[in-house]
PDB file of C-alpha atoms in Angstrom:
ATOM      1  CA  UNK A   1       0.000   0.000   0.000  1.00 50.00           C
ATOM      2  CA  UNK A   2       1.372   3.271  -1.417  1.00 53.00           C
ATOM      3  CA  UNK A   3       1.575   6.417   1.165  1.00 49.00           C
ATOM      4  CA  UNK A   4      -0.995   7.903  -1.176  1.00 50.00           C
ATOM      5  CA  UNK A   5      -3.503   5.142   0.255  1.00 51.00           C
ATOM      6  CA  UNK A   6      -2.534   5.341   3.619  1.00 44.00           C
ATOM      7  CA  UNK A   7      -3.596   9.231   3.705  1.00 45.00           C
ATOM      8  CA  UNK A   8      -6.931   8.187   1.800  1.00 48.00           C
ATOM      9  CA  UNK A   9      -7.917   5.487   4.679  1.00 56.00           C
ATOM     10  CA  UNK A  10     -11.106   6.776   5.512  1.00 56.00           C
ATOM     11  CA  UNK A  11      -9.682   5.923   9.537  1.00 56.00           C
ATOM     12  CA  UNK A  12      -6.677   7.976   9.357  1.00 49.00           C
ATOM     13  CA  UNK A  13      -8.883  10.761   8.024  1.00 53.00           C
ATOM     14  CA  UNK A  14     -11.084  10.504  10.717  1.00 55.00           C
ATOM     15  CA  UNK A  15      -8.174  10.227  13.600  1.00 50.00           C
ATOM     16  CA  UNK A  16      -6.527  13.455  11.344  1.00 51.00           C
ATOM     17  CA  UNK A  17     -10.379  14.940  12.028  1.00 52.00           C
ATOM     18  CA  UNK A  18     -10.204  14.291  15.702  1.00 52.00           C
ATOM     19  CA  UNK A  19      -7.023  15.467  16.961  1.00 53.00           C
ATOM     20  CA  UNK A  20      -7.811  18.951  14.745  1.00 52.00           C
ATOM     21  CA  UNK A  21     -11.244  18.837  16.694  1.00 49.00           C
ATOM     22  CA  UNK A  22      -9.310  18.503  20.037  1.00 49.00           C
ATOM     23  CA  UNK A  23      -7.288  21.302  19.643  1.00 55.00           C
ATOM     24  CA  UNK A  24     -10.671  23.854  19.439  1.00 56.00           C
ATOM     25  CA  UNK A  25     -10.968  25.710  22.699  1.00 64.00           C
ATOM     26  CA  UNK A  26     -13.334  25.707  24.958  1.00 71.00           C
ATOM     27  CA  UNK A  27     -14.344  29.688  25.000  1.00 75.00           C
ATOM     28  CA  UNK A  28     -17.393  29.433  27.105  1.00 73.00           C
ATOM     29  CA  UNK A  29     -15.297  27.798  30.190  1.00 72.00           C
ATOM     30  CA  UNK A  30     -12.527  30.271  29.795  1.00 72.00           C
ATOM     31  CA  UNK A  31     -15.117  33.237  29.945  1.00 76.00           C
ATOM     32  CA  UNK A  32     -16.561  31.804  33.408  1.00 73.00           C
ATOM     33  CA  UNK A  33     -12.764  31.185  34.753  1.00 75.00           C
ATOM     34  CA  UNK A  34     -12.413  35.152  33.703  1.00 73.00           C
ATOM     35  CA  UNK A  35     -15.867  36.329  35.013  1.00 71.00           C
ATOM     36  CA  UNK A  36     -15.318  34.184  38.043  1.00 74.00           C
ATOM     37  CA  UNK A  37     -11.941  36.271  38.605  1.00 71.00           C
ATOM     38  CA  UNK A  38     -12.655  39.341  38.000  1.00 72.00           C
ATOM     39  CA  UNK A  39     -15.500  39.190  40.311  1.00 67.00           C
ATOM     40  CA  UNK A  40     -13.698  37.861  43.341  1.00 62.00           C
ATOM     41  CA  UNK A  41     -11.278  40.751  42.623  1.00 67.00           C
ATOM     42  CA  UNK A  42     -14.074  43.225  42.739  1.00 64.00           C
ATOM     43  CA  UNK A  43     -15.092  41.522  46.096  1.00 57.00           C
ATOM     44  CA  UNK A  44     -11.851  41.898  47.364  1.00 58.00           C
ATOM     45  CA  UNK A  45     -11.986  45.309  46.920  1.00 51.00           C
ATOM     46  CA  UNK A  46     -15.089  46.202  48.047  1.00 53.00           C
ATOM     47  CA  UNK A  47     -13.798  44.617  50.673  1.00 52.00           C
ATOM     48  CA  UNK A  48     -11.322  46.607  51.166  1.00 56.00           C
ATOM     49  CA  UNK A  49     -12.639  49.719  50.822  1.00 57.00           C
ATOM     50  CA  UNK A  50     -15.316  48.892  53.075  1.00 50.00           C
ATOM     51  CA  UNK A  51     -12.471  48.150  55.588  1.00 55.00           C
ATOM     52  CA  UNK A  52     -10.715  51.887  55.062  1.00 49.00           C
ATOM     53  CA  UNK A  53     -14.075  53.693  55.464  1.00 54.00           C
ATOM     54  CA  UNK A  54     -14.791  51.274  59.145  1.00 54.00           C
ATOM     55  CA  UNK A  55     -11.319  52.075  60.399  1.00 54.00           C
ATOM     56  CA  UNK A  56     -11.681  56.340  59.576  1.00 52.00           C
ATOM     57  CA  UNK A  57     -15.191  56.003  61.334  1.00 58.00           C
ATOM     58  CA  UNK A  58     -13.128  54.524  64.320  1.00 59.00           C
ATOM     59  CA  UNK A  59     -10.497  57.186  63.776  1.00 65.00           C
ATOM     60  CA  UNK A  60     -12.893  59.705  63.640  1.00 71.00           C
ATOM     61  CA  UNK A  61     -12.213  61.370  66.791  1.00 83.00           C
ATOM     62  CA  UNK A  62      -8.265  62.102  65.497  1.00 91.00           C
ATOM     63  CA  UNK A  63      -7.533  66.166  65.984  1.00 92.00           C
ATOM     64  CA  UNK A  64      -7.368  67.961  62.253  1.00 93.00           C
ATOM     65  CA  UNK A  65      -3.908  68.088  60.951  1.00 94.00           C
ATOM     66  CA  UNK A  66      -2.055  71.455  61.761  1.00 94.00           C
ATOM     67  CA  UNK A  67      -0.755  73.182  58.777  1.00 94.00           C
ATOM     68  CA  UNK A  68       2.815  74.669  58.539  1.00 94.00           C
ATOM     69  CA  UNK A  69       3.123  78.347  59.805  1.00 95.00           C
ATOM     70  CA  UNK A  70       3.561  81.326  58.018  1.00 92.00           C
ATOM     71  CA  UNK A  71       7.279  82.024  58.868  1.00 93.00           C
ATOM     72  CA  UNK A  72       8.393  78.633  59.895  1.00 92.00           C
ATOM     73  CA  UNK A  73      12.438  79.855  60.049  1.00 93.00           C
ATOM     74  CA  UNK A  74      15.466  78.307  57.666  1.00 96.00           C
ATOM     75  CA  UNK A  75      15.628  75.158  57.167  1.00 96.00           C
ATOM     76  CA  UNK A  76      17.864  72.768  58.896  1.00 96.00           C
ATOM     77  CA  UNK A  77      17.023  69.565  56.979  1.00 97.00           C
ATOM     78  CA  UNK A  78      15.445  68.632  54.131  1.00 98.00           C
ATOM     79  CA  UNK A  79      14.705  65.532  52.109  1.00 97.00           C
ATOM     80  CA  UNK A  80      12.415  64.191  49.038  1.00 98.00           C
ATOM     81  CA  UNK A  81      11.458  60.729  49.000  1.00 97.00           C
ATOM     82  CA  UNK A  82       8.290  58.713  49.846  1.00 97.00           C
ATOM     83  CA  UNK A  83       5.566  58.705  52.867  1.00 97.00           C
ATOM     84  CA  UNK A  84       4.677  55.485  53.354  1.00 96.00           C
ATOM     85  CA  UNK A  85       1.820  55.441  56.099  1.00 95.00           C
ATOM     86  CA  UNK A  86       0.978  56.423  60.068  1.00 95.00           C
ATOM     87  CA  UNK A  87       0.265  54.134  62.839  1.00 95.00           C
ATOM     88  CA  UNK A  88      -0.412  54.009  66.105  1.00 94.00           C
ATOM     89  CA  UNK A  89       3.367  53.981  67.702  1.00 96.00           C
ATOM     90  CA  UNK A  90       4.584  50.608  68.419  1.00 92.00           C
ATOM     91  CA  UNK A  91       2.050  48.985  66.746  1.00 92.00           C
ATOM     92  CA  UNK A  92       3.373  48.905  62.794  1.00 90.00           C
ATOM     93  CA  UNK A  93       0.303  47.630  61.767  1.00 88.00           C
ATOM     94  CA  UNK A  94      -2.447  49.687  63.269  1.00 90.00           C
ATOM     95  CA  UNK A  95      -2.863  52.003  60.097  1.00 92.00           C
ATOM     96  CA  UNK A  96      -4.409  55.475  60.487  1.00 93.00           C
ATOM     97  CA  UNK A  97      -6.312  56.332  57.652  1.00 92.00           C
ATOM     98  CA  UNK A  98      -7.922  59.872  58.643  1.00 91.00           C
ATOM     99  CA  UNK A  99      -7.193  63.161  57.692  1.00 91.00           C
ATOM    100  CA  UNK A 100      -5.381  61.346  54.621  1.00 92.00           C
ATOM    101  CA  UNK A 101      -2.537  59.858  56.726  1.00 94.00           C
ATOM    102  CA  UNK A 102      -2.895  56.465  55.256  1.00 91.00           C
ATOM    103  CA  UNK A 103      -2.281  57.742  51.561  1.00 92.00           C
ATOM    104  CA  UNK A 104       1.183  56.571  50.607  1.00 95.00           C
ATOM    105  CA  UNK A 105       2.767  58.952  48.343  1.00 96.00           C
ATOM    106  CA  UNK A 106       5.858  61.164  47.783  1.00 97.00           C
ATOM    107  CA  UNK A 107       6.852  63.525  49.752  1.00 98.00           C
ATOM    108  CA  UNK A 108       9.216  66.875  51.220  1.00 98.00           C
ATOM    109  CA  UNK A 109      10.376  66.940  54.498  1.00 98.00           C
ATOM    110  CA  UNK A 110      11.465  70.101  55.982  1.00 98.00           C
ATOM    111  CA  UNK A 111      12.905  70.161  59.587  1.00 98.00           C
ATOM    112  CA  UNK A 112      13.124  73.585  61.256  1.00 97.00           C
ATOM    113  CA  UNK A 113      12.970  74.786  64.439  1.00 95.00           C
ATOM    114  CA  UNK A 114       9.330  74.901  64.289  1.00 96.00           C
ATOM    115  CA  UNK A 115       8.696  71.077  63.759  1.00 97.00           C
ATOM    116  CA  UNK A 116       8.765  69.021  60.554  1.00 98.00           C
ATOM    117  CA  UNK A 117       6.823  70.198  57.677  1.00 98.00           C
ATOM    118  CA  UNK A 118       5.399  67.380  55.414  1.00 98.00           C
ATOM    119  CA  UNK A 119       4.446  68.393  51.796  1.00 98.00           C
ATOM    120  CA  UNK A 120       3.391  65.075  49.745  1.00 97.00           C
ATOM    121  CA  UNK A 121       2.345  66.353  46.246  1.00 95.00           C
ATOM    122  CA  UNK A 122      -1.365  64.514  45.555  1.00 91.00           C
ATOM    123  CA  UNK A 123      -2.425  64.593  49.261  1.00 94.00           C
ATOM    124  CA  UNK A 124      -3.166  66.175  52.112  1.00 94.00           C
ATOM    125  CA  UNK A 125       0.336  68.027  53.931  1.00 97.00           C
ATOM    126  CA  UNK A 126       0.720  68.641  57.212  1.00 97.00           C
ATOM    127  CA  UNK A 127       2.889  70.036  60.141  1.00 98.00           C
ATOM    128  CA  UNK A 128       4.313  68.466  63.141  1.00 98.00           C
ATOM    129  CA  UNK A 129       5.188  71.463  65.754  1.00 97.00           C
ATOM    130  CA  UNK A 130       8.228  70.855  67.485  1.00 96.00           C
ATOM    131  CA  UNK A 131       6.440  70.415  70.721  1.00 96.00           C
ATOM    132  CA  UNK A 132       4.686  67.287  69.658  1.00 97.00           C
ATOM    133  CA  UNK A 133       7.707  65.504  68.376  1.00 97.00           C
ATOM    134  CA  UNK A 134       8.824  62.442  70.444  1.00 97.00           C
ATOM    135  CA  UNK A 135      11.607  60.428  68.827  1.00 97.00           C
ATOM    136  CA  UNK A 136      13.212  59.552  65.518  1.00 98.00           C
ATOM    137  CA  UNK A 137      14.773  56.057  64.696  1.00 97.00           C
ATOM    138  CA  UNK A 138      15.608  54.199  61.727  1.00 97.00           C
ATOM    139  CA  UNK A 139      13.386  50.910  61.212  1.00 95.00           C
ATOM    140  CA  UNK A 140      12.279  48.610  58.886  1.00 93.00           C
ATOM    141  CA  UNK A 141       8.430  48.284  58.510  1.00 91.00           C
ATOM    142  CA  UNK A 142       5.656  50.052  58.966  1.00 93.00           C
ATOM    143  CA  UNK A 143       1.843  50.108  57.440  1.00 84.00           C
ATOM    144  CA  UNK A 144       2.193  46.775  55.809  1.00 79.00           C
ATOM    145  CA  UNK A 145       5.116  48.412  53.838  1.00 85.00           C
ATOM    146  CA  UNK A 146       8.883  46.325  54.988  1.00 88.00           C
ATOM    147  CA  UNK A 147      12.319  47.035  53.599  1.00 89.00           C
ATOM    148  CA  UNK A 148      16.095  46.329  54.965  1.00 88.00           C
ATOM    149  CA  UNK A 149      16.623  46.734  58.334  1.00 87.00           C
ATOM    150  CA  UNK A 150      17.144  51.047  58.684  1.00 91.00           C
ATOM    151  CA  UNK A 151      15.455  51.477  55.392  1.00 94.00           C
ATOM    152  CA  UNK A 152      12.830  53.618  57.253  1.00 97.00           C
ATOM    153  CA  UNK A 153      12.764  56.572  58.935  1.00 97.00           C
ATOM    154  CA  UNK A 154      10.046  56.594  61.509  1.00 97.00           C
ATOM    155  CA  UNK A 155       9.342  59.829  63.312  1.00 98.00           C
ATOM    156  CA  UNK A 156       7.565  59.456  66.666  1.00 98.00           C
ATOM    157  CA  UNK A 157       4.737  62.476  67.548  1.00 98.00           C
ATOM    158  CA  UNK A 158       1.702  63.531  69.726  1.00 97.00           C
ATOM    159  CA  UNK A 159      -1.672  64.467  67.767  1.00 95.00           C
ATOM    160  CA  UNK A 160      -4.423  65.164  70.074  1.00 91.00           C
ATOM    161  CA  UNK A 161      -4.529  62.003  73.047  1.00 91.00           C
ATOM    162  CA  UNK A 162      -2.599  59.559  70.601  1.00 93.00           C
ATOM    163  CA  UNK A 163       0.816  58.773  69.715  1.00 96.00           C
ATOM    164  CA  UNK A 164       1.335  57.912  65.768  1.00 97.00           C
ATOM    165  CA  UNK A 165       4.426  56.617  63.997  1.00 97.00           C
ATOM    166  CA  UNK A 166       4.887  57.833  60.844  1.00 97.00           C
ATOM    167  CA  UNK A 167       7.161  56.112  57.874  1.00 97.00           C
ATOM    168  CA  UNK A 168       9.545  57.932  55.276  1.00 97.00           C
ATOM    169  CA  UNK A 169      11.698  56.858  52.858  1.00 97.00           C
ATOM    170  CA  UNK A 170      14.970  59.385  51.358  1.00 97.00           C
ATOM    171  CA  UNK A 171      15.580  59.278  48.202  1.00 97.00           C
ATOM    172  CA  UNK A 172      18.832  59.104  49.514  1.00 95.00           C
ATOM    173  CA  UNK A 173      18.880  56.938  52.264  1.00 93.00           C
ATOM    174  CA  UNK A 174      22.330  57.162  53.635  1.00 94.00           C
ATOM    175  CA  UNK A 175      21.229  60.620  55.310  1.00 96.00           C
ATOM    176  CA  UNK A 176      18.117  59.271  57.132  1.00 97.00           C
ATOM    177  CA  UNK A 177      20.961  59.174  59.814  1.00 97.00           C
ATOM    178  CA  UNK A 178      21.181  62.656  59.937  1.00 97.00           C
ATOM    179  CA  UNK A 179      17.572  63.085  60.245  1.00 98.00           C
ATOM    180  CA  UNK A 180      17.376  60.723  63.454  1.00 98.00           C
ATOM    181  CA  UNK A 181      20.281  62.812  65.078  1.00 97.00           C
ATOM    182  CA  UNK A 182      19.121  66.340  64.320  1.00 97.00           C
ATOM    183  CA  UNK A 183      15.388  65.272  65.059  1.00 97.00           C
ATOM    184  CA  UNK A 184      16.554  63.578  68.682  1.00 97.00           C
ATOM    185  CA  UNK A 185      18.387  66.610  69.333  1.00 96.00           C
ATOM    186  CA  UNK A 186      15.516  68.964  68.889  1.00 95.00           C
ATOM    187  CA  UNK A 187      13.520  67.061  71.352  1.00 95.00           C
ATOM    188  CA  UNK A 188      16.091  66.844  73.775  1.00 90.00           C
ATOM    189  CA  UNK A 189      16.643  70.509  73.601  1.00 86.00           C
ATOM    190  CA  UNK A 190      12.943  70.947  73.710  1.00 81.00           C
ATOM    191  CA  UNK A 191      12.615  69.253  76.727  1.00 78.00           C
ATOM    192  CA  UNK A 192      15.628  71.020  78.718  1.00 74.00           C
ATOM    193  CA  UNK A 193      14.548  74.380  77.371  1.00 64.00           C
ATOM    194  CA  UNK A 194      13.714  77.013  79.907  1.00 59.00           C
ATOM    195  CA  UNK A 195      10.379  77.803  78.782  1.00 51.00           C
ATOM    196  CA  UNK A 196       9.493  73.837  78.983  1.00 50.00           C
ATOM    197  CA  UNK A 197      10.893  73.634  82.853  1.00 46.00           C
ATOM    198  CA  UNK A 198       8.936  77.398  83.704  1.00 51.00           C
ATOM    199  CA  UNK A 199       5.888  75.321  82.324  1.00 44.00           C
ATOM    200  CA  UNK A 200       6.945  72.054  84.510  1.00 44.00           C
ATOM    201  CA  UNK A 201       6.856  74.704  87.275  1.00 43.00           C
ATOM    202  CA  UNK A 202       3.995  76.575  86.484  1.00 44.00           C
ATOM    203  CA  UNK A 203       2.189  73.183  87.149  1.00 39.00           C
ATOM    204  CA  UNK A 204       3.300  71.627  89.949  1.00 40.00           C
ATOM    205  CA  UNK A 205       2.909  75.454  91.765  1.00 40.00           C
ATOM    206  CA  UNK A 206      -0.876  75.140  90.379  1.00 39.00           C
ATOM    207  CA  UNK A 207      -1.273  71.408  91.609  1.00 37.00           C
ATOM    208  CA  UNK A 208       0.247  72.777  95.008  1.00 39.00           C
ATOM    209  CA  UNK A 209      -2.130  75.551  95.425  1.00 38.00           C
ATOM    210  CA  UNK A 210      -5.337  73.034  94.092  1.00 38.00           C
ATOM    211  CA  UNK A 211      -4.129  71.123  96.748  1.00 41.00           C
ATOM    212  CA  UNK A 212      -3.858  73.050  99.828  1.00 41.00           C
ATOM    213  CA  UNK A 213      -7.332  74.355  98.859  1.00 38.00           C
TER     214      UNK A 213
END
């Protein structure tokens, strides 16, 4: 039998017929796979979003941001880089979200003696006065967001009856160094300063007099 014949067999032509009908795909199960998907994705988040809007009703009773004064004085420090989220301090993953604080976006730091002023082009800025600053330290996660150990500069800081922890990262982050040392030093100066212990005193003599009435 001739190759010629062999390709005429009427049962090769129909095993030719059936692995050409195998390789047809199956469209209407790859839609459902891709409807199924891309709903659970829009569960997720709804889910999600649901979640933000719960914790900033919880959060609700967070001061408003202070903005940056008029005349803050020069600058001693100042960076570019990214803000990458507040929590409640010592607790990395307790994210605030009001006011706009858990917005992750760039951002300019300027440190002067008035506090740290935080521009972040496409969201809300805001000011931390000197007074309300608590400590500075390099770390390496915060807000879900986790890099080398130091990759992070986290800046300590009163707002209203909380303490937050908020996360930058420099653009250059060999001088995040410099921002822990000249931030620490602030505070410490803060806190000897003469107005600060008159204020110390100023208290105690009112407790004193409260008392002996």
């Amino acid at each position: 039998m001739t190759a010629t014949h062999l390709l005429a067999s009427p049962h090769l032509t129909h095993l030719a017929a059936e692995e050409k009908s195998a390789e047809v795909t199956d469209w209407a199960a790859r839609t459902g796979w891709v409807v199924g998907l891309l709903l659970f994705v829009a569960l997720v988040y709804w889910l999600m979003r649901e979640g933000w809007k719960w914790r900033g009703t919880l959060q609700s009773d967070l001061p408003e941001l202070a903005d940056a004064p008029s005349d803050p004085g020069p600058a001693t420090l100042e960076l570019t880089g990214r803000y990458h989220g507040s929590t409640t301090a010592g607790h990395w993953l307790d994210r605030i979200v009001a006011h706009g604080l858990g917005t992750r976006s760039r951002v300019e730091l300027t440190l002067s003696d008035a506090g740290l002023d935080v521009v972040r082009p496409g969201a809300r800025d805001f000011f931390i006065p000197k007074e309300a600053l608590r400590e500075a330290r390099l770390d390496k996660g915060i807000a879900g967001k986790v890099l080398a150990e130091g990759g992070l500069l986290i800046v300590t800081w009163a707002h209203g009856d909380k303490l937050l922890d908020s996360g930058f990262r420099s653009d250059h982050a060999a001088e995040q160094a410099d921002w822990v040392e000249a931030i620490n030093n602030m505070i410490d100066t803060t806190s000897t300063s003469p107005h600060s212990a008159d204020s110390g005193a100023g208290a105690a003599s009112t407790t004193e007099t409260e008392g002996a009435r």
